[in-house]
Amino acid sequence: MSKALDGVRILDFTHVQSGPTCTQLLAWLGADVIKVERAGVGDATRGQLCDIPGVDSLYFTMLNHNKRSITLDTKNPKGKQVLDALIKQCDVLVENFAPGALDRMGITWQHIEQINPRMIVASVKGFGPGPYEHCKVYENVAQCAGGSASTTGFDDGPPMVTGAQIGDSGTGLHLALGIVAALYQRNSTGRGQKVLAPMQDAVLNLCRVKLRDQQRLERTGTMHEYPQYPDGKFGAAVPRAGNASGGGQPGSILKCKGWETDPNAYIYFITQAAVWPAVCKVIGEKGWIEDEAFATPAARLLHLKPIFSRIEQWTMTKTKFEAMEILNQYDIPCGPILSMKEIAEEPGLRQTGTIVEVEHPTRGKYLTVGNPIKMSDSPTEVMRSPLLGEHTDEVLTQLGYSSSEIAALRAERVI
């Protein structure tokens, strides 16, 4: 069965997380991704956060599946010739260098367009055009600049970053969509184009509901679904809302049986209006169904703290999984707080390919995240990450280099 992106060749100049997230997703979807690395060094993450000495780290392996690796000295004139040959035969060049680095390497848009006018050049940058466009950005900086940190955490504490890598991986996902759209448009125009995904923009896109709330706050001075209502005060900016949903369906994280010793013995519970009578019956408060103080969603917003306190009395008598089983019988929206250990050991996630076990020649077996996008006619096979320069000879042969020419390039340390 063919893959969705069969025949698409990606020249991968990315490193660390944001760019490799993008190119790995494209590789999962069937693109031939050729990762260009420095000989003897490679992607910096090969040696970062290592748990086995002398072996590619999990940081690297889990972001570079299904790719081919070549080593190339792009500063060497002969290396630039190889690079130009790659540009001629590839469809997309993806990079996440510091601002201006690609131009300093001589790989300008004008140079690429002259060699291959169909080439798509896709870039991750920290900021888009403006006062900060030349700044270098990392994950947590992107979360702060994109509005996530200011709206995450509790109101009486400092801004918080989230464990989800919405700055790096989130931007990589946005860039992948831009590349696929540019490839589709090229079918009708015949031309390549530049695709830019600034990390600040990607984080803000994921935080758009908070921009919604900023405008509501400026117009009304209050937001009834936030925990600051009705007793607290609202300032000029959207406040941190703790574990409140911040949406039309009030929700909270509640303790479950065993919370004293298990830091993840919790459940997220949503008091959706449609199932309010069922919630009251489950927790033993049938009188709340007709009580004017609780009868409507608007009325309940005045009493969310005591409501969730009473629900928590019930959840504390059940494990999170027992509570889930009961609540799901009544279609009450809820979800367990799952630890990474629980996720890694969940059989259902193995069956769907969400969690995959991969065999690596030096690391052995390890777990990784599979393709989150499931397609009926394009199943994903997660293949191990490449060793440094593993496919150099193979790629150069495909470019038309003879074995003697490859040997000469290696002798001159071009590859």
CSV table of C-alpha atoms in Angstrom, one decimal:
chain,number,residue,atom,x,y,z
A,1,MET,CA,0.0,0.0,0.0
A,2,SER,CA,1.4,3.4,-1.0
A,3,LYS,CA,2.0,6.1,1.5
A,4,ALA,CA,0.4,9.6,1.4
A,5,LEU,CA,3.7,11.4,0.7
A,6,ASP,CA,5.4,8.7,-1.5
A,7,GLY,CA,7.7,10.4,-4.0
A,8,VAL,CA,8.2,13.5,-1.9
A,9,ARG,CA,11.9,14.1,-1.0
A,10,ILE,CA,12.7,16.3,2.0
A,11,LEU,CA,16.2,17.8,2.6
A,12,ASP,CA,16.3,18.0,6.4
A,13,PHE,CA,18.6,20.7,7.9
A,14,THR,CA,16.8,20.6,11.2
A,15,HIS,CA,18.1,19.8,14.7
A,16,VAL,CA,16.9,19.4,18.3
A,17,GLN,CA,13.1,19.3,18.5
A,18,SER,CA,10.9,21.8,16.5
A,19,GLY,CA,12.3,21.0,13.0
A,20,PRO,CA,12.7,17.2,13.6
A,21,THR,CA,9.1,17.0,14.8
A,22,CYS,CA,8.0,18.4,11.5
A,23,THR,CA,10.3,16.2,9.3
A,24,GLN,CA,9.5,13.0,11.3
A,25,LEU,CA,5.8,13.5,10.8
A,26,LEU,CA,6.4,13.9,7.0
A,27,ALA,CA,8.6,10.8,7.1
A,28,TRP,CA,5.8,8.9,8.9
A,29,LEU,CA,3.5,10.0,6.1
A,30,GLY,CA,5.8,8.5,3.5
A,31,ALA,CA,8.2,11.2,2.5
A,32,ASP,CA,11.9,10.3,1.9
A,33,VAL,CA,13.6,12.5,4.6
A,34,ILE,CA,17.4,13.0,4.1
A,35,LYS,CA,18.8,14.4,7.3
A,36,VAL,CA,22.0,16.4,6.7
A,37,GLU,CA,24.5,16.3,9.7
A,38,ARG,CA,28.0,17.3,10.5
A,39,ALA,CA,30.5,14.5,10.3
A,40,GLY,CA,31.6,13.2,13.7
A,41,VAL,CA,29.1,15.5,15.5
A,42,GLY,CA,25.6,15.2,14.1
A,43,ASP,CA,22.4,16.6,15.6
A,44,ALA,CA,23.3,17.9,19.1
A,45,THR,CA,20.5,15.8,20.7
A,46,ARG,CA,22.4,12.6,19.8
A,47,GLY,CA,24.5,13.3,22.8
A,48,GLN,CA,22.1,15.1,25.1
A,49,LEU,CA,20.3,13.6,28.1
A,50,CYS,CA,22.0,10.2,27.5
A,51,ASP,CA,21.0,7.2,29.6
A,52,ILE,CA,23.4,4.8,27.8
A,53,PRO,CA,27.0,6.0,27.3
A,54,GLY,CA,28.1,6.1,23.7
A,55,VAL,CA,24.6,5.5,22.3
A,56,ASP,CA,22.2,7.9,20.5
A,57,SER,CA,20.0,9.4,23.2
A,58,LEU,CA,16.3,8.9,23.4
A,59,TYR,CA,16.0,12.6,22.7
A,60,PHE,CA,17.4,12.0,19.3
A,61,THR,CA,15.9,8.6,18.5
A,62,MET,CA,12.3,9.6,19.3
A,63,LEU,CA,12.4,12.6,17.0
A,64,ASN,CA,14.2,11.1,13.9
A,65,HIS,CA,12.4,7.9,13.0
A,66,ASN,CA,12.0,6.9,9.4
A,67,LYS,CA,14.8,9.2,8.2
A,68,ARG,CA,18.1,8.7,6.3
A,69,SER,CA,21.2,10.4,7.6
A,70,ILE,CA,24.1,11.7,5.6
A,71,THR,CA,27.1,13.7,6.8
A,72,LEU,CA,28.3,16.7,4.8
A,73,ASP,CA,30.6,19.6,5.2
A,74,THR,CA,28.6,22.4,3.6
A,75,LYS,CA,31.5,24.9,4.0
A,76,ASN,CA,33.7,22.8,1.7
A,77,PRO,CA,33.3,23.7,-2.0
A,78,LYS,CA,32.9,20.1,-2.9
A,79,GLY,CA,30.4,19.8,-0.1
A,80,LYS,CA,28.4,22.7,-1.6
A,81,GLN,CA,28.4,20.8,-4.9
A,82,VAL,CA,26.8,17.9,-3.2
A,83,LEU,CA,24.3,20.2,-1.5
A,84,ASP,CA,23.4,21.8,-4.8
A,85,ALA,CA,22.8,18.3,-6.3
A,86,LEU,CA,20.5,17.5,-3.3
A,87,ILE,CA,18.6,20.8,-3.8
A,88,LYS,CA,18.0,20.0,-7.5
A,89,GLN,CA,16.5,16.6,-6.6
A,90,CYS,CA,14.5,17.4,-3.5
A,91,ASP,CA,11.1,19.0,-3.1
A,92,VAL,CA,11.4,20.6,0.3
A,93,LEU,CA,14.2,22.0,2.4
A,94,VAL,CA,13.4,22.3,6.1
A,95,GLU,CA,15.5,24.2,8.6
A,96,ASN,CA,15.4,25.6,12.1
A,97,PHE,CA,18.7,27.4,12.3
A,98,ALA,CA,19.1,30.7,14.1
A,99,PRO,CA,17.9,33.7,12.1
A,100,GLY,CA,20.2,34.5,9.2
A,101,ALA,CA,22.2,31.3,9.5
A,102,LEU,CA,21.1,29.8,6.2
A,103,ASP,CA,22.0,32.9,4.3
A,104,ARG,CA,25.4,33.0,6.0
A,105,MET,CA,25.9,29.4,4.7
A,106,GLY,CA,25.3,30.7,1.2
A,107,ILE,CA,22.0,28.8,0.9
A,108,THR,CA,19.9,31.9,0.1
A,109,TRP,CA,16.4,31.8,-1.2
A,110,GLN,CA,17.7,33.3,-4.5
A,111,HIS,CA,20.3,30.5,-4.8
A,112,ILE,CA,17.8,27.8,-4.1
A,113,GLU,CA,15.2,29.2,-6.5
A,114,GLN,CA,17.8,29.5,-9.3
A,115,ILE,CA,18.8,25.8,-8.9
A,116,ASN,CA,15.3,24.5,-8.3
A,117,PRO,CA,12.3,26.8,-8.8
A,118,ARG,CA,10.0,24.1,-7.5
A,119,MET,CA,11.7,23.9,-4.1
A,120,ILE,CA,9.8,24.7,-1.0
A,121,VAL,CA,11.9,26.2,1.8
A,122,ALA,CA,10.3,25.8,5.2
A,123,SER,CA,11.6,27.4,8.3
A,124,VAL,CA,11.0,27.5,12.1
A,125,LYS,CA,11.9,30.7,13.7
A,126,GLY,CA,11.3,32.1,17.2
A,127,PHE,CA,9.5,35.2,16.1
A,128,GLY,CA,8.0,36.5,12.9
A,129,PRO,CA,9.0,39.8,11.3
A,130,GLY,CA,9.2,42.6,13.9
A,131,PRO,CA,11.3,43.8,16.8
A,132,TYR,CA,12.3,40.3,18.0
A,133,GLU,CA,12.8,38.5,14.7
A,134,HIS,CA,16.5,38.1,15.2
A,135,CYS,CA,16.2,36.6,18.7
A,136,LYS,CA,17.0,33.0,19.4
A,137,VAL,CA,14.1,31.1,21.0
A,138,TYR,CA,13.7,27.9,22.9
A,139,GLU,CA,10.7,26.0,24.2
A,140,ASN,CA,9.9,27.9,27.4
A,141,VAL,CA,10.7,31.2,25.8
A,142,ALA,CA,8.1,30.5,23.1
A,143,GLN,CA,5.5,29.5,25.8
A,144,CYS,CA,6.1,32.8,27.6
A,145,ALA,CA,6.1,35.0,24.5
A,146,GLY,CA,3.0,33.2,23.0
A,147,GLY,CA,0.7,33.8,26.0
A,148,SER,CA,0.7,30.3,27.4
A,149,ALA,CA,2.7,30.9,30.6
A,150,SER,CA,0.8,34.0,31.7
A,151,THR,CA,-2.5,32.0,31.6
A,152,THR,CA,-1.2,28.8,33.1
A,153,GLY,CA,-1.0,28.0,36.8
A,154,PHE,CA,-2.9,29.4,39.8
A,155,ASP,CA,-3.8,33.0,40.4
A,156,ASP,CA,-1.8,33.2,43.6
A,157,GLY,CA,1.4,31.8,42.0
A,158,PRO,CA,3.9,32.7,39.2
A,159,PRO,CA,3.3,32.1,35.5
A,160,MET,CA,3.9,28.4,34.6
A,161,VAL,CA,5.1,26.6,31.5
A,162,THR,CA,3.4,23.4,30.6
A,163,GLY,CA,5.0,20.0,30.2
A,164,ALA,CA,3.6,19.7,26.7
A,165,GLN,CA,6.1,21.0,24.2
A,166,ILE,CA,3.8,23.4,22.5
A,167,GLY,CA,6.6,25.7,21.5
A,168,ASP,CA,8.9,23.2,19.8
A,169,SER,CA,6.7,20.2,18.8
A,170,GLY,CA,3.6,22.4,18.4
A,171,THR,CA,5.5,24.6,15.9
A,172,GLY,CA,6.8,21.6,14.1
A,173,LEU,CA,3.2,20.3,13.6
A,174,HIS,CA,2.2,23.7,12.2
A,175,LEU,CA,5.1,23.8,9.8
A,176,ALA,CA,4.3,20.3,8.5
A,177,LEU,CA,0.8,21.4,7.6
A,178,GLY,CA,2.3,24.5,5.8
A,179,ILE,CA,4.6,22.2,3.8
A,180,VAL,CA,1.8,19.9,2.7
A,181,ALA,CA,-0.3,22.9,1.7
A,182,ALA,CA,2.6,24.3,-0.3
A,183,LEU,CA,3.2,21.0,-2.0
A,184,TYR,CA,-0.5,20.9,-2.9
A,185,GLN,CA,-0.4,24.5,-4.3
A,186,ARG,CA,2.7,23.6,-6.3
A,187,ASN,CA,0.5,21.1,-8.3
A,188,SER,CA,-1.3,24.1,-9.9
A,189,THR,CA,1.4,26.8,-9.9
A,190,GLY,CA,4.5,24.7,-10.6
A,191,ARG,CA,6.4,27.0,-8.2
A,192,GLY,CA,7.9,26.5,-4.8
A,193,GLN,CA,7.6,29.0,-2.0
A,194,LYS,CA,8.8,29.9,1.4
A,195,VAL,CA,6.9,28.6,4.4
A,196,LEU,CA,7.5,30.2,7.9
A,197,ALA,CA,6.2,29.0,11.2
A,198,PRO,CA,7.3,31.3,14.1
A,199,MET,CA,7.2,29.7,17.5
A,200,GLN,CA,5.4,32.6,19.1
A,201,ASP,CA,2.6,32.4,16.4
A,202,ALA,CA,2.2,28.7,16.9
A,203,VAL,CA,1.9,29.0,20.7
A,204,LEU,CA,-0.6,31.8,20.3
A,205,ASN,CA,-2.7,29.8,17.9
A,206,LEU,CA,-2.9,27.1,20.6
A,207,CYS,CA,-3.8,29.7,23.1
A,208,ARG,CA,-6.5,31.4,21.0
A,209,VAL,CA,-9.2,30.9,23.6
A,210,LYS,CA,-7.3,33.1,26.0
A,211,LEU,CA,-7.2,35.9,23.4
A,212,ARG,CA,-11.0,35.4,23.1
A,213,ASP,CA,-11.2,35.8,26.9
A,214,GLN,CA,-9.0,38.9,26.9
A,215,GLN,CA,-11.6,40.7,24.6
A,216,ARG,CA,-14.5,39.4,26.7
A,217,LEU,CA,-12.8,40.7,29.9
A,218,GLU,CA,-12.2,44.1,28.4
A,219,ARG,CA,-15.8,44.4,27.4
A,220,THR,CA,-17.5,43.0,30.6
A,221,GLY,CA,-14.9,43.3,33.3
A,222,THR,CA,-15.6,39.8,34.5
A,223,MET,CA,-15.7,36.1,33.4
A,224,HIS,CA,-18.1,34.0,35.3
A,225,GLU,CA,-16.6,30.6,34.4
A,226,TYR,CA,-13.2,31.6,35.9
A,227,PRO,CA,-12.5,30.7,39.6
A,228,GLN,CA,-12.0,34.4,40.5
A,229,TYR,CA,-15.8,34.8,40.1
A,230,PRO,CA,-17.7,35.7,42.2
A,231,ASP,CA,-15.5,36.4,45.2
A,232,GLY,CA,-12.2,37.5,43.6
A,233,LYS,CA,-11.2,40.5,41.5
A,234,PHE,CA,-10.3,40.6,37.8
A,235,GLY,CA,-7.4,42.8,36.6
A,236,ALA,CA,-6.7,44.2,33.1
A,237,ALA,CA,-5.4,40.9,31.7
A,238,VAL,CA,-6.7,37.3,31.5
A,239,PRO,CA,-5.8,35.7,34.9
A,240,ARG,CA,-4.5,32.2,35.5
A,241,ALA,CA,-7.4,29.9,36.1
A,242,GLY,CA,-5.8,26.9,37.8
A,243,ASN,CA,-7.5,23.7,36.7
A,244,ALA,CA,-10.8,25.4,35.7
A,245,SER,CA,-11.8,24.7,32.1
A,246,GLY,CA,-12.0,28.3,31.2
A,247,GLY,CA,-14.9,27.4,28.8
A,248,GLY,CA,-18.6,26.8,28.9
A,249,GLN,CA,-18.4,23.5,30.8
A,250,PRO,CA,-17.1,24.0,34.4
A,251,GLY,CA,-14.4,21.4,35.3
A,252,SER,CA,-11.9,20.7,37.9
A,253,ILE,CA,-9.2,18.1,39.0
A,254,LEU,CA,-10.4,16.2,42.0
A,255,LYS,CA,-8.7,13.8,44.4
A,256,CYS,CA,-9.4,10.1,44.2
A,257,LYS,CA,-8.8,7.2,46.5
A,258,GLY,CA,-5.0,6.9,47.2
A,259,TRP,CA,-4.1,10.5,46.6
A,260,GLU,CA,-2.2,10.7,49.8
A,261,THR,CA,0.6,8.4,48.4
A,262,ASP,CA,0.0,8.5,44.6
A,263,PRO,CA,0.6,12.0,43.0
A,264,ASN,CA,-1.6,11.0,40.1
A,265,ALA,CA,-4.6,9.6,41.9
A,266,TYR,CA,-6.8,12.3,40.5
A,267,ILE,CA,-9.6,12.7,37.9
A,268,TYR,CA,-10.8,15.6,35.8
A,269,PHE,CA,-14.5,16.1,36.3
A,270,ILE,CA,-16.8,18.2,34.1
A,271,THR,CA,-20.2,19.3,35.4
A,272,GLN,CA,-21.8,19.4,31.9
A,273,ALA,CA,-25.3,20.9,32.0
A,274,ALA,CA,-26.9,18.0,30.1
A,275,VAL,CA,-25.8,15.5,32.8
A,276,TRP,CA,-26.3,17.6,35.9
A,277,PRO,CA,-29.2,15.5,37.2
A,278,ALA,CA,-27.0,12.4,36.8
A,279,VAL,CA,-24.1,14.0,38.6
A,280,CYS,CA,-26.4,14.8,41.5
A,281,LYS,CA,-27.7,11.2,41.7
A,282,VAL,CA,-24.2,9.7,41.5
A,283,ILE,CA,-22.8,11.8,44.4
A,284,GLY,CA,-26.0,11.4,46.5
A,285,GLU,CA,-27.4,15.0,46.2
A,286,LYS,CA,-30.7,14.5,44.4
A,287,GLY,CA,-32.1,17.5,46.2
A,288,TRP,CA,-29.8,19.7,44.1
A,289,ILE,CA,-31.7,18.9,40.9
A,290,GLU,CA,-34.6,21.1,41.9
A,291,ASP,CA,-32.8,23.5,44.2
A,292,GLU,CA,-32.9,27.0,42.8
A,293,ALA,CA,-29.3,27.6,43.8
A,294,PHE,CA,-28.1,24.7,41.5
A,295,ALA,CA,-30.9,24.3,39.0
A,296,THR,CA,-29.3,26.2,36.1
A,297,PRO,CA,-25.8,26.5,34.7
A,298,ALA,CA,-25.8,30.3,35.5
A,299,ALA,CA,-26.8,29.6,39.1
A,300,ARG,CA,-24.2,26.9,39.6
A,301,LEU,CA,-21.4,29.3,38.6
A,302,LEU,CA,-22.0,31.1,41.9
A,303,HIS,CA,-21.4,27.9,43.8
A,304,LEU,CA,-18.7,26.0,41.9
A,305,LYS,CA,-16.3,25.7,44.8
A,306,PRO,CA,-18.8,23.9,47.1
A,307,ILE,CA,-20.1,21.9,44.2
A,308,PHE,CA,-16.7,20.5,43.4
A,309,SER,CA,-15.9,20.0,47.0
A,310,ARG,CA,-18.9,17.8,47.4
A,311,ILE,CA,-18.1,15.9,44.2
A,312,GLU,CA,-14.6,15.4,45.5
A,313,GLN,CA,-15.9,13.8,48.7
A,314,TRP,CA,-17.4,11.1,46.4
A,315,THR,CA,-14.3,10.7,44.1
A,316,MET,CA,-12.1,10.2,47.1
A,317,THR,CA,-14.0,7.0,47.9
A,318,LYS,CA,-13.1,5.6,44.5
A,319,THR,CA,-9.9,5.0,42.5
A,320,LYS,CA,-9.7,7.1,39.4
A,321,PHE,CA,-10.5,4.1,37.2
A,322,GLU,CA,-13.5,3.0,39.4
A,323,ALA,CA,-14.8,6.6,39.2
A,324,MET,CA,-14.3,6.5,35.4
A,325,GLU,CA,-16.3,3.3,35.1
A,326,ILE,CA,-19.2,4.7,37.1
A,327,LEU,CA,-19.3,8.1,35.5
A,328,ASN,CA,-19.1,6.8,31.9
A,329,GLN,CA,-22.3,4.8,32.5
A,330,TYR,CA,-24.0,8.2,32.8
A,331,ASP,CA,-22.1,10.0,30.0
A,332,ILE,CA,-20.6,12.3,32.6
A,333,PRO,CA,-17.4,13.8,31.0
A,334,CYS,CA,-14.3,12.9,32.9
A,335,GLY,CA,-10.8,11.7,32.5
A,336,PRO,CA,-8.1,10.1,34.7
A,337,ILE,CA,-4.8,11.9,35.3
A,338,LEU,CA,-2.5,9.3,33.7
A,339,SER,CA,1.2,9.2,34.6
A,340,MET,CA,3.8,8.6,31.9
A,341,LYS,CA,4.3,5.1,33.5
A,342,GLU,CA,0.6,4.3,33.1
A,343,ILE,CA,0.6,5.6,29.5
A,344,ALA,CA,3.7,3.5,28.6
A,345,GLU,CA,2.0,0.4,30.0
A,346,GLU,CA,-1.5,0.9,28.5
A,347,PRO,CA,-2.2,-2.1,26.1
A,348,GLY,CA,-4.8,-0.1,24.1
A,349,LEU,CA,-2.2,2.5,23.1
A,350,ARG,CA,0.1,-0.3,21.9
A,351,GLN,CA,-2.7,-1.7,19.7
A,352,THR,CA,-3.4,1.6,18.0
A,353,GLY,CA,0.2,2.4,17.4
A,354,THR,CA,0.1,5.4,19.6
A,355,ILE,CA,2.9,3.8,21.7
A,356,VAL,CA,5.4,1.8,19.7
A,357,GLU,CA,8.3,-0.5,20.7
A,358,VAL,CA,11.3,0.0,18.4
A,359,GLU,CA,14.5,-2.1,18.0
A,360,HIS,CA,17.7,0.0,17.7
A,361,PRO,CA,21.1,-1.6,16.7
A,362,THR,CA,23.0,0.0,19.6
A,363,ARG,CA,20.3,1.0,22.1
A,364,GLY,CA,18.2,-2.2,21.9
A,365,LYS,CA,14.4,-1.9,22.4
A,366,TYR,CA,12.8,1.3,23.5
A,367,LEU,CA,9.4,2.9,23.6
A,368,THR,CA,8.4,5.8,21.4
A,369,VAL,CA,5.4,7.8,20.4
A,370,GLY,CA,3.8,6.6,17.1
A,371,ASN,CA,2.2,8.7,14.4
A,372,PRO,CA,-0.8,10.6,16.0
A,373,ILE,CA,-2.4,10.9,12.6
A,374,LYS,CA,-4.2,7.7,11.6
A,375,MET,CA,-5.1,7.2,7.9
A,376,SER,CA,-7.1,4.2,6.6
A,377,ASP,CA,-5.1,4.0,3.3
A,378,SER,CA,-1.7,5.0,4.6
A,379,PRO,CA,-0.8,3.0,7.8
A,380,THR,CA,2.4,4.2,9.5
A,381,GLU,CA,5.4,1.9,10.1
A,382,VAL,CA,7.7,3.5,12.7
A,383,MET,CA,11.3,2.7,11.8
A,384,ARG,CA,14.3,3.4,13.9
A,385,SER,CA,16.3,6.6,13.7
A,386,PRO,CA,19.4,6.5,11.5
A,387,LEU,CA,23.0,6.2,12.8
A,388,LEU,CA,25.1,9.2,12.1
A,389,GLY,CA,25.9,9.2,8.3
A,390,GLU,CA,24.4,5.8,7.9
A,391,HIS,CA,23.0,6.5,4.4
A,392,THR,CA,25.7,8.8,3.0
A,393,ASP,CA,26.9,6.4,0.4
A,394,GLU,CA,23.4,5.3,-0.5
A,395,VAL,CA,22.2,8.9,-1.1
A,396,LEU,CA,25.3,10.0,-3.0
A,397,THR,CA,25.0,7.0,-5.3
A,398,GLN,CA,21.4,8.0,-6.0
A,399,LEU,CA,22.7,11.5,-6.9
A,400,GLY,CA,25.0,9.9,-9.5
A,401,TYR,CA,28.3,9.8,-7.6
A,402,SER,CA,30.6,6.8,-8.3
A,403,SER,CA,32.2,4.7,-5.6
A,404,SER,CA,35.6,6.2,-6.3
A,405,GLU,CA,34.2,9.7,-6.1
A,406,ILE,CA,32.5,8.9,-2.8
A,407,ALA,CA,35.8,7.5,-1.5
A,408,ALA,CA,37.6,10.7,-2.5
A,409,LEU,CA,35.0,12.9,-0.7
A,410,ARG,CA,35.4,10.8,2.4
A,411,ALA,CA,39.3,11.0,2.1
A,412,GLU,CA,38.9,14.8,2.0
A,413,ARG,CA,36.5,14.7,4.9
A,414,VAL,CA,33.7,16.3,2.9
A,415,ILE,CA,31.4,13.6,4.1
